[in-house]
Amino acid sequence: MTLSSILKADSMSVVGSAPLPGDISSVTETPDVTPTPDTLRLVQDHAGPVIVDFDETLYLRNSTEDFIDAAAPGLLGRLVFAVLEVLRPWCLLGGVKTRDAWRIRVASMFPFAASRWHERAQQLGAAEINQPIRQLLESRRDAVIATLGFEPVVKPLLKAMGLGEHRLVACKMGSFRDRNAGKLALVSTAIGEDAVQRSAVLTDSVDDQDILDSCARPLLVKWPAARFVPAQRGTYLPLEYTHRIKRPGLGFVQRAILGDDYMVWVIASIVIAAAPLSHAIGLLLLILSFWTIYELGYVDNDRMGERYEANPTLTAEYHREPVATSFSQAWIWALGLGAAGVAVLERELTPWLTGFAAWTAALVGTYAVYLLYNRVDKSSRIWLYGLLQLARAGSLLVVVPVTSFGAIALAAHALSRWFLYFLYRVTKRDWPLEVPANVVRLFTFVLLAAPLALGVTPPVDQAAVLTAVIVLVWFTLRAGPRLIQLFRNAHLITSIKSDGQALTRCTTVASTKTDQHATRSAHH
């Protein structure tokens, strides 16, 4: 019997057997297969050393995520780790592989982190142990438990499992060096390269390809009961649904919300702000307040689509990513952020209560339009989408004054987004990615601003002119790569070449079929 043809067992399933030494096949290319109880017997009867993975193999969850999940208070933990994900310090120091090392270091700084973890590990270790592997390890006291998790996190779990005497090879707490070295290097250092080459390795992760390639008997096994539960996913946090479910993997919060919507708000109004720094901070609080409610529209849109549409547009993450959502908490966040934003901007506004009432009305109106949008037919949505984009671009106008060209910039921002949606609905195809949205926005601004600029009579509003210049520079920079590409692709039709030779310009309309065919050929 070979590893690639193991039969079925109720307790486990194999994603694919790792290639044996000398096998040119790839783990990710092998077909899904299922094992028999002989799978663990192969490990138990192996003459050489035995190496068993920990997370999602012996332990049916992820120890690092569970440790971070224990950070309390939970809301503070959600905020801290959300900021950490935005800053991504591991990209500057340590590298991407050290992400968990950074997160563990931060989690360990929370009050009573160690004592809370030891208490929680007693429960998790007993409840989340993989029983077939526990029985295997009881008969193989020489087996090594190897993980890229962290030793102070894993040890309490092993003790709760009754396996505390087994040798553990793990990363030191928050160690960048261990994380970058990888599992093969850690295990080779601990037991020697020769022992690794004679060993049987049981793991669930394709990231262990290096040690699977180096051992004598590789077993890549996926356990049905194992699950990856992200830390603190049960605590609501604004914009997490947008980041993980609605717009996953696109950097949407940084690119579209902060990089586009927020920047347009700032540019449209900063020139006439009494205190630019506090003005920018106030607008940041307002944009977060607005998007907390706009995100509720996203949630409702997905749920209505799943319930009533034949082919709803839902991301894969919608079905597999557990993300907490809460209507009441979202409004508490939105009103709290809005109140703070209006307070920061109060010196530029009417009294705080008036400004806060206006902002609350804008939020309520936006949410009401989104609810209606989610409940009407797709053709009618075209016009409601325009209102949503108007709210997204111009809701700050209820509390913050802008210059004339600032208002035009907000209008161009909204119209460019609505134009793409209009194409999407009218053509009934996929979203028109080939249309350069930032170029459309720049062009729309120029079209709307030109009549105002040409009709200006003295005295000239210097704040408006400065705003126009800033908007033009910013919109041009954002459109830069696509704008350059458009210029490069532009050409005169008289310069089109075929087979390396310039074609002759057609100046007359042929009357015969032959001439018509020749003319069409020349133009194509």
XYZ file of C-alpha atoms in Angstrom:
524
model
C 0.000 0.000 0.000
C 1.331 3.458 -0.908
C 0.524 6.725 0.819
C -1.250 8.044 -2.265
C -3.789 5.203 -2.204
C -4.762 5.035 1.463
C -8.418 4.190 2.039
C -11.122 5.727 4.198
C -11.270 6.156 7.980
C -13.957 7.955 9.927
C -11.532 9.940 12.054
C -9.433 11.588 9.349
C -8.967 12.502 5.697
C -5.830 13.069 3.664
C -5.512 16.069 1.357
C -2.602 14.450 -0.424
C 0.401 12.354 0.472
C 3.657 14.241 0.301
C 6.052 13.060 -2.380
C 8.544 10.459 -1.266
C 12.228 11.256 -1.710
C 12.938 11.233 -5.419
C 9.256 11.646 -6.348
C 8.849 14.553 -8.774
C 5.147 15.093 -7.986
C 4.011 18.087 -5.917
C 1.920 17.979 -2.773
C -0.488 20.537 -4.175
C -0.919 18.553 -7.388
C -1.800 15.191 -5.847
C -5.499 14.306 -5.823
C -7.535 14.278 -2.630
C -7.526 10.816 -1.039
C -8.751 9.321 2.233
C -6.829 7.115 4.678
C -7.451 3.973 6.672
C -6.411 3.462 10.289
C -3.225 2.118 8.688
C -2.145 5.735 8.294
C -1.253 6.054 11.964
C -0.014 2.468 12.014
C 2.582 3.481 9.424
C 3.804 6.074 11.900
C 3.572 3.815 14.939
C 5.548 1.025 13.276
C 8.140 3.328 11.722
C 11.649 2.205 12.661
C 13.105 5.709 12.804
C 12.173 8.858 14.710
C 8.607 10.218 14.597
C 7.828 13.931 14.203
C 4.256 15.133 14.754
C 2.936 18.581 13.933
C 0.967 20.406 16.650
C -1.487 23.009 15.332
C -4.491 21.486 13.545
C -2.905 18.050 13.858
C -2.365 17.011 17.478
C -4.189 20.150 18.623
C -7.314 20.641 16.518
C -7.100 24.439 16.604
C -4.366 27.045 16.195
C -2.513 27.727 19.439
C -1.252 31.169 18.408
C -4.733 32.400 17.516
C -6.129 31.007 20.760
C -3.463 32.773 22.825
C -4.169 36.090 21.103
C -7.887 35.490 21.544
C -7.332 35.399 25.318
C -6.144 39.025 25.349
C -8.485 41.069 27.526
C -10.367 43.323 27.473
C -11.563 41.944 24.146
C -12.549 45.256 22.550
C -9.154 46.771 23.305
C -7.538 43.672 21.835
C -9.593 43.972 18.636
C -8.577 47.606 18.222
C -4.898 46.989 18.928
C -4.603 44.065 16.526
C -6.635 45.844 13.861
C -4.179 48.742 14.003
C -1.311 46.256 13.891
C -2.725 44.723 10.698
C -2.929 48.151 9.117
C 0.602 49.183 10.132
C 2.117 45.763 9.284
C 5.424 46.393 11.118
C 6.689 42.939 10.106
C 7.082 44.234 6.549
C 9.750 46.628 7.821
C 11.346 44.519 10.532
C 11.592 40.745 10.467
C 9.708 39.928 7.280
C 6.267 38.502 6.535
C 7.046 35.212 8.291
C 7.370 37.074 11.603
C 3.766 38.326 11.592
C 2.733 35.875 14.332
C 5.839 36.710 16.337
C 4.806 40.365 16.356
C 1.228 39.475 17.297
C 2.342 37.155 20.124
C 4.647 39.832 21.541
C 1.816 42.346 21.600
C -0.665 39.851 23.079
C 1.754 38.971 25.871
C 1.745 42.640 26.964
C -1.942 42.573 27.884
C -2.776 42.428 31.621
C -2.487 38.965 33.161
C -1.876 37.421 29.716
C 0.179 34.482 31.035
C -2.161 33.563 33.892
C -5.244 33.872 31.696
C -3.645 31.626 29.089
C -2.685 28.901 31.576
C -6.270 28.831 32.801
C -7.723 28.695 29.318
C -5.182 26.117 28.116
C -6.443 23.648 30.710
C -9.858 23.684 29.048
C -8.708 23.815 25.417
C -6.020 21.154 25.786
C -8.487 18.605 27.127
C -11.287 19.502 24.687
C -9.371 19.995 21.431
C -6.929 17.081 21.439
C -6.832 14.739 18.434
C -7.563 11.433 20.181
C -6.130 9.058 17.520
C -2.810 10.920 17.593
C -2.829 11.045 21.401
C -3.081 7.256 21.442
C -0.230 7.072 18.948
C 1.977 9.304 21.106
C 1.247 7.239 24.206
C 2.847 4.274 22.443
C 5.693 6.351 20.959
C 7.186 8.171 23.919
C 10.195 9.023 21.730
C 8.079 11.032 19.287
C 8.946 14.708 18.801
C 6.203 17.324 18.658
C 7.333 20.060 16.263
C 5.640 23.379 15.588
C 6.276 26.915 14.422
C 4.058 27.975 17.298
C 5.574 29.367 20.452
C 6.915 27.275 23.321
C 5.274 29.146 26.257
C 1.941 28.888 24.422
C 2.150 25.212 23.435
C 3.560 23.789 26.694
C 0.442 24.431 28.827
C -1.681 22.773 26.144
C 0.544 19.681 26.077
C 0.403 19.463 29.855
C -3.409 19.597 29.761
C -3.338 16.798 27.159
C -1.221 14.616 29.422
C 1.672 14.774 26.951
C 3.915 17.172 28.816
C 6.819 14.680 28.909
C 7.153 14.500 25.123
C 9.932 16.479 23.522
C 8.726 19.775 22.091
C 10.490 21.706 19.340
C 8.943 25.175 19.022
C 9.809 28.830 18.525
C 10.945 30.938 21.416
C 8.361 33.496 22.484
C 8.172 36.150 19.784
C 11.395 34.977 18.124
C 11.955 36.442 14.658
C 14.930 34.170 14.018
C 13.035 30.957 14.712
C 10.084 31.975 12.553
C 12.301 32.869 9.622
C 14.401 29.703 9.975
C 11.396 27.416 9.450
C 10.429 24.064 10.879
C 13.109 21.996 9.093
C 15.901 24.147 10.514
C 14.418 24.080 14.032
C 13.971 20.306 14.068
C 17.359 19.638 12.439
C 19.046 21.743 15.098
C 17.174 19.922 17.863
C 17.563 16.271 16.785
C 20.090 16.384 13.947
C 19.785 16.207 10.164
C 20.364 12.446 10.107
C 17.433 11.860 12.455
C 15.182 14.005 10.263
C 16.167 12.006 7.173
C 15.208 8.742 8.917
C 11.982 10.064 10.405
C 8.265 9.802 9.698
C 6.600 13.236 9.625
C 2.870 13.668 10.246
C 1.506 17.153 9.468
C -1.501 18.931 7.984
C 0.344 21.880 6.427
C 1.749 22.250 2.923
C 4.001 24.916 4.452
C 5.983 21.992 5.885
C 7.079 20.994 2.388
C 10.771 21.352 3.279
C 10.670 18.827 6.123
C 8.343 16.516 4.166
C 10.868 16.444 1.342
C 13.684 15.641 3.770
C 12.160 12.792 5.782
C 11.861 9.062 5.032
C 8.073 8.748 5.425
C 6.055 11.926 4.756
C 2.380 12.000 5.694
C 0.325 15.075 4.797
C -3.008 14.571 6.556
C -6.011 16.883 6.862
C -8.212 16.158 9.868
C -11.925 16.944 9.435
C -12.325 17.999 13.054
C -9.465 20.503 12.805
C -10.394 24.142 12.226
C -8.645 27.473 12.061
C -10.455 29.924 14.348
C -9.079 33.473 13.947
C -8.441 35.361 17.165
C -11.104 37.649 18.617
C -13.437 37.113 15.707
C -16.413 37.111 18.064
C -15.926 40.790 18.977
C -17.499 43.358 16.637
C -15.178 45.914 15.060
C -16.184 48.496 12.445
C -14.951 47.872 8.878
C -13.875 44.286 9.567
C -16.741 42.941 7.465
C -15.662 45.231 4.639
C -12.023 44.210 4.963
C -12.522 40.460 5.305
C -15.814 39.671 3.567
C -17.043 42.330 1.160
C -13.694 43.487 -0.245
C -11.191 40.808 0.844
C -7.559 40.970 -0.141
C -7.851 44.322 -1.904
C -6.570 46.694 0.771
C -9.940 48.398 0.395
C -9.871 50.288 3.692
C -6.434 51.785 3.029
C -6.846 52.274 -0.723
C -10.489 53.245 -1.272
C -11.710 54.606 2.070
C -8.606 56.365 3.385
C -6.707 56.793 0.123
C -9.675 58.056 -1.920
C -12.786 59.064 0.031
C -10.968 60.575 3.001
C -8.336 62.329 0.886
C -11.004 63.928 -1.324
C -12.779 65.185 1.811
C -9.529 66.680 3.103
C -8.524 68.278 -0.202
C -11.985 69.775 -0.734
C -12.023 71.576 2.608
C -8.540 71.860 4.132
C -7.657 75.168 2.456
C -10.338 77.098 4.367
C -9.901 75.192 7.648
C -9.057 77.315 10.680
C -6.859 74.579 12.180
C -5.729 72.121 9.447
C -4.452 69.399 11.780
C -7.562 69.201 13.955
C -9.646 69.527 10.779
C -7.971 66.432 9.297
C -8.480 64.516 12.548
C -12.142 65.500 12.684
C -12.697 64.380 9.088
C -10.992 61.050 9.859
C -13.446 60.441 12.697
C -16.360 61.359 10.413
C -15.250 59.084 7.569
C -14.967 56.165 9.995
C -18.413 57.035 11.370
C -19.896 57.142 7.866
C -18.324 53.880 6.743
C -19.515 52.075 9.868
C -23.073 52.688 8.654
C -22.248 52.150 4.990
C -20.869 48.760 6.018
C -24.267 47.873 7.510
C -25.562 48.350 3.985
C -22.939 45.864 2.760
C -24.082 43.310 5.332
C -27.739 43.775 4.407
C -26.875 43.603 0.702
C -25.171 40.223 1.070
C -27.944 38.763 3.203
C -30.704 39.983 0.881
C -28.794 38.664 -2.114
C -28.334 35.253 -0.546
C -32.015 35.091 0.372
C -33.742 36.443 -2.738
C -31.360 36.434 -5.735
C -30.852 33.460 -8.028
C -27.152 34.276 -8.569
C -26.049 36.568 -5.738
C -22.634 38.203 -5.932
C -21.045 36.855 -2.758
C -17.359 36.392 -2.035
C -16.028 32.995 -1.015
C -15.165 34.526 2.357
C -18.849 35.197 3.016
C -19.427 31.466 3.466
C -16.243 30.538 5.311
C -15.069 33.577 7.326
C -16.786 34.092 10.706
C -16.986 37.861 11.226
C -19.085 39.429 13.962
C -21.713 41.962 12.855
C -24.018 43.954 15.102
C -26.652 46.538 14.132
C -26.811 48.123 17.571
C -23.048 48.193 18.133
C -22.483 49.624 14.657
C -24.789 52.554 15.424
C -23.136 53.088 18.795
C -19.736 53.222 17.085
C -21.005 55.455 14.279
C -22.717 57.946 16.595
C -19.753 57.948 18.983
C -17.235 58.566 16.212
C -19.535 61.163 14.661
C -19.977 62.993 17.958
C -16.211 63.066 18.458
C -15.612 64.232 14.888
C -18.126 67.061 15.160
C -16.618 68.087 18.514
C -13.147 68.324 16.965
C -14.537 70.394 14.082
C -16.787 72.552 16.304
C -14.689 75.720 16.003
C -15.433 75.719 12.248
C -19.120 74.842 12.580
C -22.389 75.919 14.016
C -22.938 74.741 17.622
C -22.033 71.114 18.302
C -25.608 69.943 18.821
C -26.688 71.344 15.451
C -23.730 69.762 13.693
C -24.243 66.398 15.383
C -27.961 66.405 14.525
C -27.144 67.133 10.872
C -24.544 64.371 10.785
C -26.933 61.871 12.371
C -29.540 62.766 9.759
C -26.978 62.125 6.996
C -26.198 58.690 8.446
C -29.870 57.776 8.780
C -30.581 58.959 5.236
C -27.659 56.995 3.802
C -28.720 53.797 5.554
C -32.343 54.241 4.444
C -31.268 54.613 0.813
C -29.060 51.534 1.085
C -31.930 49.461 2.516
C -34.133 50.528 -0.400
C -31.311 49.838 -2.861
C -31.008 46.275 -1.553
C -34.723 45.656 -2.031
C -35.469 46.956 -5.530
C -34.832 45.412 -8.942
C -31.370 45.746 -10.463
C -32.397 48.218 -13.184
C -33.805 50.618 -10.595
C -30.676 50.286 -8.510
C -28.768 52.375 -11.064
C -30.325 55.599 -9.773
C -30.183 54.707 -6.096
C -26.507 53.850 -6.488
C -25.961 57.418 -7.626
C -27.512 58.673 -4.388
C -25.286 56.336 -2.380
C -22.210 57.692 -4.128
C -23.422 61.230 -3.520
C -23.698 60.409 0.189
C -20.304 58.714 0.176
C -18.623 61.731 -1.423
C -20.656 64.617 -0.059
C -22.014 63.740 3.380
C -19.372 65.948 5.008
C -21.123 68.968 3.461
C -23.790 68.856 6.170
C -21.172 69.865 8.751
C -18.087 71.157 6.888
C -17.834 74.036 4.365
C -15.819 73.495 1.180
C -14.588 75.738 -1.633
C -16.354 75.871 -5.003
C -13.748 73.684 -6.659
C -13.839 71.427 -3.618
C -17.535 70.838 -4.246
C -16.779 70.054 -7.892
C -14.110 67.554 -6.774
C -16.678 65.805 -4.566
C -19.133 65.714 -7.476
C -16.490 64.272 -9.825
C -15.625 61.654 -7.212
C -19.276 60.555 -6.981
C -20.035 60.727 -10.723
C -16.992 58.671 -11.723
C -18.072 55.816 -9.456
C -21.674 56.028 -10.606
C -20.543 55.983 -14.257
C -18.753 52.642 -13.759
C -21.815 51.167 -12.070
C -24.005 52.485 -14.889
C -21.821 50.637 -17.426
C -21.924 47.513 -15.271
C -25.727 47.443 -15.135
C -26.433 48.569 -18.697
C -23.979 46.180 -20.365
C -25.000 43.388 -17.956
C -21.432 42.124 -17.838
C -18.770 41.962 -15.156
C -17.563 45.135 -13.476
C -15.746 47.195 -16.183
C -12.228 46.826 -14.828
C -10.817 47.945 -18.166
C -12.293 51.426 -17.577
C -9.711 53.546 -15.705
C -11.804 54.894 -12.820
C -9.243 57.468 -11.692
C -8.891 58.805 -15.244
C -12.685 59.123 -15.468
C -12.659 61.085 -12.212
C -9.917 63.422 -13.441
C -11.694 63.972 -16.758
C -15.030 64.595 -14.994
C -13.425 67.177 -12.710
C -11.905 69.017 -15.674
C -15.246 69.043 -17.517
C -17.143 70.376 -14.499
C -14.473 72.833 -13.358
C -13.626 74.359 -16.749
C -16.819 76.465 -17.121
C -16.420 77.823 -13.592
C -12.718 78.583 -14.129
C -13.347 80.306 -17.485
C -16.208 82.372 -16.089
C -14.340 83.708 -13.064
C -14.216 87.493 -12.788
C -12.104 89.509 -10.345
C -11.653 89.359 -7.466
C -10.367 85.789 -7.693
C -11.092 83.482 -4.762
C -7.561 82.413 -3.889
C -8.725 79.551 -1.639
C -10.806 78.110 -4.483
C -7.914 78.407 -6.957
C -5.523 76.697 -4.534
C -8.070 73.924 -4.014
C -8.391 73.467 -7.791
C -4.619 73.134 -8.148
C -4.381 70.620 -5.294
C -7.281 68.587 -6.702
C -5.754 68.524 -10.188
C -2.383 67.392 -8.846
C -3.890 64.707 -6.606
C -6.315 63.356 -9.203
C -3.533 63.305 -11.806
C -1.195 61.414 -9.484
C -3.906 58.864 -8.728
C -4.640 58.459 -12.429
C -0.948 58.520 -13.371
C -0.194 54.899 -14.396
C -3.429 54.467 -16.365
C -3.135 57.945 -17.853
C 0.345 57.170 -19.161
C -0.918 53.879 -20.554
C -3.761 55.646 -22.369
C -1.353 58.122 -23.956
C 0.942 55.310 -25.048
C -1.923 53.383 -26.610
C -3.303 56.427 -28.437
C -2.366 56.715 -32.139
C -3.496 58.194 -35.380
C -5.459 55.799 -37.556
C -3.174 56.775 -40.443
C -0.200 55.301 -38.568
C -1.606 51.793 -38.137
C 0.795 49.226 -39.566
C 0.372 45.685 -40.763
C 3.240 43.296 -41.424
C 5.703 46.095 -40.766
C 4.404 48.358 -43.597
C 2.337 51.542 -43.280
C -1.124 51.217 -44.720
C -2.409 53.812 -47.118
C -5.067 56.109 -45.762
C -8.471 55.523 -47.329
C -9.805 58.802 -48.666
C -12.737 57.680 -50.736
C -15.678 55.425 -50.162
C -15.576 52.448 -52.508
C -18.763 51.601 -54.298
C -18.060 48.000 -55.219
C -17.897 45.000 -52.889
C -14.244 44.525 -53.748
C -13.416 48.116 -52.852
C -15.446 47.869 -49.644
C -13.592 44.728 -48.630
C -10.253 46.365 -49.388
C -11.206 49.419 -47.362
C -12.256 47.323 -44.343
C -9.020 45.360 -44.539
C -6.934 48.526 -44.638
C -8.641 50.005 -41.592
C -8.352 46.799 -39.570
